[in-house]
């Protein structure tokens, strides 16, 4: 979100609405999580190695929230 606000002139109400909807996670943290979770999925299902990321909120990535069905 910070990169979007820097790239485009958004009014404060629009920026606030986007922050509420998207969040404000640091870009490097977002990329790290986007790499970790698919890796953990394949580790779990192909190698039978459970890293614990798919069991719920992880202390490694507290920014990630699981949304119930």
CSV table of N, CA and C in Angstrom, one decimal:
chain,number,residue,atom,x,y,z
A,1,UNK,N,0.8,-1.2,0.0
A,1,UNK,CA,0.0,0.0,0.0
A,1,UNK,C,0.9,1.3,0.0
A,2,UNK,N,1.9,1.3,0.8
A,2,UNK,CA,2.7,2.6,0.8
A,2,UNK,C,3.3,2.9,-0.6
A,3,UNK,N,3.6,1.9,-1.4
A,3,UNK,CA,4.1,2.1,-2.8
A,3,UNK,C,3.1,2.7,-3.7
A,4,UNK,N,1.8,2.2,-3.5
A,4,UNK,CA,0.7,2.7,-4.3
A,4,UNK,C,0.4,4.2,-4.0
A,5,UNK,N,0.5,4.5,-2.7
A,5,UNK,CA,0.2,5.9,-2.3
A,5,UNK,C,1.3,6.8,-2.8
A,6,UNK,N,2.6,6.3,-2.8
A,6,UNK,CA,3.7,7.1,-3.4
A,6,UNK,C,3.6,7.3,-4.9
A,7,UNK,N,3.0,6.3,-5.6
A,7,UNK,CA,3.0,6.3,-7.0
A,7,UNK,C,1.8,7.1,-7.6
A,8,UNK,N,0.7,7.1,-6.9
A,8,UNK,CA,-0.5,7.8,-7.3
A,8,UNK,C,-1.0,8.8,-6.3
A,9,UNK,N,-1.4,10.0,-6.8
A,9,UNK,CA,-1.9,11.0,-5.9
A,9,UNK,C,-3.3,10.6,-5.4
A,10,UNK,N,-3.4,10.0,-4.3
A,10,UNK,CA,-4.7,9.6,-3.7
A,10,UNK,C,-5.1,10.5,-2.6
A,11,UNK,N,-6.4,10.8,-2.6
A,11,UNK,CA,-6.9,11.7,-1.5
A,11,UNK,C,-6.8,10.9,-0.2
A,12,UNK,N,-6.7,11.6,1.0
A,12,UNK,CA,-6.6,10.9,2.3
A,12,UNK,C,-7.7,9.9,2.5
A,13,UNK,N,-9.0,10.2,2.2
A,13,UNK,CA,-10.1,9.2,2.4
A,13,UNK,C,-9.9,8.0,1.6
A,14,UNK,N,-9.5,8.1,0.3
A,14,UNK,CA,-9.3,7.0,-0.5
A,14,UNK,C,-8.1,6.1,0.0
A,15,UNK,N,-7.0,6.8,0.4
A,15,UNK,CA,-5.8,6.1,0.9
A,15,UNK,C,-6.2,5.4,2.2
A,16,UNK,N,-7.0,6.0,3.1
A,16,UNK,CA,-7.4,5.3,4.3
A,16,UNK,C,-8.3,4.1,4.0
A,17,UNK,N,-9.2,4.2,3.0
A,17,UNK,CA,-10.1,3.1,2.7
A,17,UNK,C,-9.2,1.9,2.1
A,18,UNK,N,-8.2,2.3,1.3
A,18,UNK,CA,-7.4,1.2,0.7
A,18,UNK,C,-6.6,0.6,1.8
A,19,UNK,N,-6.0,1.4,2.8
A,19,UNK,CA,-5.3,0.8,3.9
A,19,UNK,C,-6.2,-0.2,4.7
A,20,UNK,N,-7.4,0.2,4.9
A,20,UNK,CA,-8.3,-0.7,5.7
A,20,UNK,C,-8.6,-2.0,4.9
A,21,UNK,N,-8.7,-1.9,3.6
A,21,UNK,CA,-9.1,-3.0,2.8
A,21,UNK,C,-7.9,-3.9,2.4
A,22,UNK,N,-6.8,-3.3,2.2
A,22,UNK,CA,-5.6,-4.0,1.8
A,22,UNK,C,-4.6,-4.3,2.9
A,23,UNK,N,-4.4,-3.3,3.7
A,23,UNK,CA,-3.4,-3.4,4.8
A,23,UNK,C,-2.2,-2.6,4.5
A,24,UNK,N,-1.3,-2.6,5.5
A,24,UNK,CA,-0.1,-1.8,5.3
A,24,UNK,C,1.2,-2.6,5.5
A,25,UNK,N,1.2,-3.9,5.2
A,25,UNK,CA,2.3,-4.7,5.5
A,25,UNK,C,3.5,-4.2,4.6
A,26,UNK,N,4.7,-4.3,5.2
A,26,UNK,CA,5.9,-3.9,4.5
A,26,UNK,C,6.1,-4.8,3.3
A,27,UNK,N,6.5,-4.2,2.2
A,27,UNK,CA,6.6,-5.0,0.9
A,27,UNK,C,7.6,-6.2,1.1
A,28,UNK,N,8.7,-6.0,1.8
A,28,UNK,CA,9.6,-7.2,1.9
A,28,UNK,C,9.0,-8.3,2.8
A,29,UNK,N,8.2,-7.9,3.8
A,29,UNK,CA,7.5,-8.9,4.6
A,29,UNK,C,6.5,-9.7,3.8
A,30,UNK,N,5.8,-8.9,2.9
A,30,UNK,CA,4.7,-9.5,2.1
A,30,UNK,C,5.4,-10.5,1.1
A,31,UNK,N,6.5,-10.2,0.5
A,31,UNK,CA,7.1,-11.1,-0.4
A,31,UNK,C,7.6,-12.3,0.4
A,32,UNK,N,8.2,-12.1,1.6
A,32,UNK,CA,8.7,-13.3,2.4
A,32,UNK,C,7.5,-14.2,2.7
A,33,UNK,N,6.4,-13.7,3.1
A,33,UNK,CA,5.2,-14.6,3.4
A,33,UNK,C,4.7,-15.2,2.1
A,34,UNK,N,4.7,-14.5,1.0
A,34,UNK,CA,4.3,-15.1,-0.3
A,34,UNK,C,5.2,-16.2,-0.7
A,35,UNK,N,6.4,-16.2,-0.3
A,35,UNK,CA,7.3,-17.3,-0.6
A,35,UNK,C,7.2,-18.4,0.4
A,36,UNK,N,7.0,-18.1,1.6
A,36,UNK,CA,7.0,-19.1,2.7
A,36,UNK,C,5.8,-20.0,2.7
A,37,UNK,N,4.6,-19.4,2.4
A,37,UNK,CA,3.4,-20.2,2.5
A,37,UNK,C,3.2,-21.2,1.4
A,38,UNK,N,3.5,-20.9,0.1
A,38,UNK,CA,3.5,-21.9,-0.9
A,38,UNK,C,4.5,-23.0,-0.7
A,39,UNK,N,5.7,-22.6,-0.2
A,39,UNK,CA,6.8,-23.6,0.1
A,39,UNK,C,6.3,-24.5,1.2
A,40,UNK,N,5.7,-23.9,2.2
A,40,UNK,CA,5.2,-24.8,3.3
A,40,UNK,C,4.1,-25.7,2.9
A,41,UNK,N,3.2,-25.2,2.0
A,41,UNK,CA,2.2,-26.1,1.4
A,41,UNK,C,2.8,-27.3,0.7
A,42,UNK,N,3.7,-27.0,-0.2
A,42,UNK,CA,4.3,-28.2,-0.9
A,42,UNK,C,5.2,-29.1,0.0
A,43,UNK,N,5.8,-28.5,1.0
A,43,UNK,CA,6.6,-29.3,1.9
A,43,UNK,C,5.6,-30.2,2.6
A,44,UNK,N,4.5,-29.7,3.0
A,44,UNK,CA,3.5,-30.5,3.8
A,44,UNK,C,2.9,-31.6,2.9
A,45,UNK,N,2.5,-31.3,1.7
A,45,UNK,CA,1.8,-32.3,0.9
A,45,UNK,C,2.6,-33.2,0.0
A,46,UNK,N,3.8,-32.7,-0.3
A,46,UNK,CA,4.7,-33.6,-1.2
A,46,UNK,C,5.8,-34.3,-0.4
A,47,UNK,N,6.3,-33.6,0.7
A,47,UNK,CA,7.4,-34.2,1.4
A,47,UNK,C,7.0,-34.6,2.8
A,48,UNK,N,5.7,-34.4,3.2
A,48,UNK,CA,5.2,-34.8,4.5
A,48,UNK,C,5.9,-34.1,5.6
A,49,UNK,N,6.4,-32.9,5.4
A,49,UNK,CA,7.1,-32.2,6.4
A,49,UNK,C,6.3,-31.0,6.8
A,50,UNK,N,5.8,-31.0,8.0
A,50,UNK,CA,4.9,-29.9,8.5
A,50,UNK,C,5.7,-28.8,9.1
A,51,UNK,N,5.7,-27.6,8.5
A,51,UNK,CA,6.4,-26.5,9.1
A,51,UNK,C,5.5,-25.7,10.1
A,52,UNK,N,4.2,-26.1,10.2
A,52,UNK,CA,3.3,-25.4,11.1
A,52,UNK,C,2.7,-24.2,10.6
A,53,UNK,N,3.0,-23.7,9.4
A,53,UNK,CA,2.5,-22.5,8.9
A,53,UNK,C,1.0,-22.6,8.5
A,54,UNK,N,0.5,-23.8,8.2
A,54,UNK,CA,-0.9,-24.0,7.8
A,54,UNK,C,-1.8,-24.4,8.9
A,55,UNK,N,-1.3,-24.4,10.2
A,55,UNK,CA,-2.1,-24.7,11.3
A,55,UNK,C,-2.8,-23.5,11.9
A,56,UNK,N,-2.4,-22.3,11.5
A,56,UNK,CA,-3.0,-21.1,12.1
A,56,UNK,C,-2.0,-20.0,12.1
A,57,UNK,N,-2.3,-19.0,12.9
A,57,UNK,CA,-1.4,-17.9,13.0
A,57,UNK,C,0.0,-18.3,13.5
A,58,UNK,N,1.0,-17.8,12.8
A,58,UNK,CA,2.4,-18.2,13.1
A,58,UNK,C,3.1,-17.1,13.7
A,59,UNK,N,4.0,-17.3,14.7
A,59,UNK,CA,4.8,-16.3,15.2
A,59,UNK,C,5.8,-15.7,14.2
A,60,UNK,N,6.1,-16.6,13.2
A,60,UNK,CA,7.0,-16.1,12.1
A,60,UNK,C,6.4,-15.0,11.2
A,61,UNK,N,5.1,-15.2,11.0
A,61,UNK,CA,4.3,-14.2,10.2
A,61,UNK,C,3.0,-13.8,10.8
A,62,UNK,N,3.1,-13.1,11.9
A,62,UNK,CA,1.9,-12.7,12.6
A,62,UNK,C,1.0,-11.8,11.8
A,63,UNK,N,1.5,-11.2,10.7
A,63,UNK,CA,0.7,-10.4,9.8
A,63,UNK,C,-0.4,-11.2,9.1
A,64,UNK,N,-0.1,-12.4,8.9
A,64,UNK,CA,-1.0,-13.3,8.1
A,64,UNK,C,-2.2,-13.8,8.9
A,65,UNK,N,-3.4,-13.5,8.4
A,65,UNK,CA,-4.6,-14.0,9.1
A,65,UNK,C,-5.3,-15.0,8.2
A,66,UNK,N,-5.8,-16.1,8.8
A,66,UNK,CA,-6.5,-17.1,8.1
A,66,UNK,C,-8.0,-16.6,8.1
A,67,UNK,N,-8.7,-16.6,7.0
A,67,UNK,CA,-10.0,-16.3,6.9
A,67,UNK,C,-10.9,-17.5,6.9
A,68,UNK,N,-11.8,-17.7,7.8
A,68,UNK,CA,-12.7,-18.9,7.8
A,68,UNK,C,-13.6,-19.0,6.6
A,69,UNK,N,-13.9,-20.2,6.2
A,69,UNK,CA,-14.7,-20.4,5.1
A,69,UNK,C,-16.1,-19.9,5.3
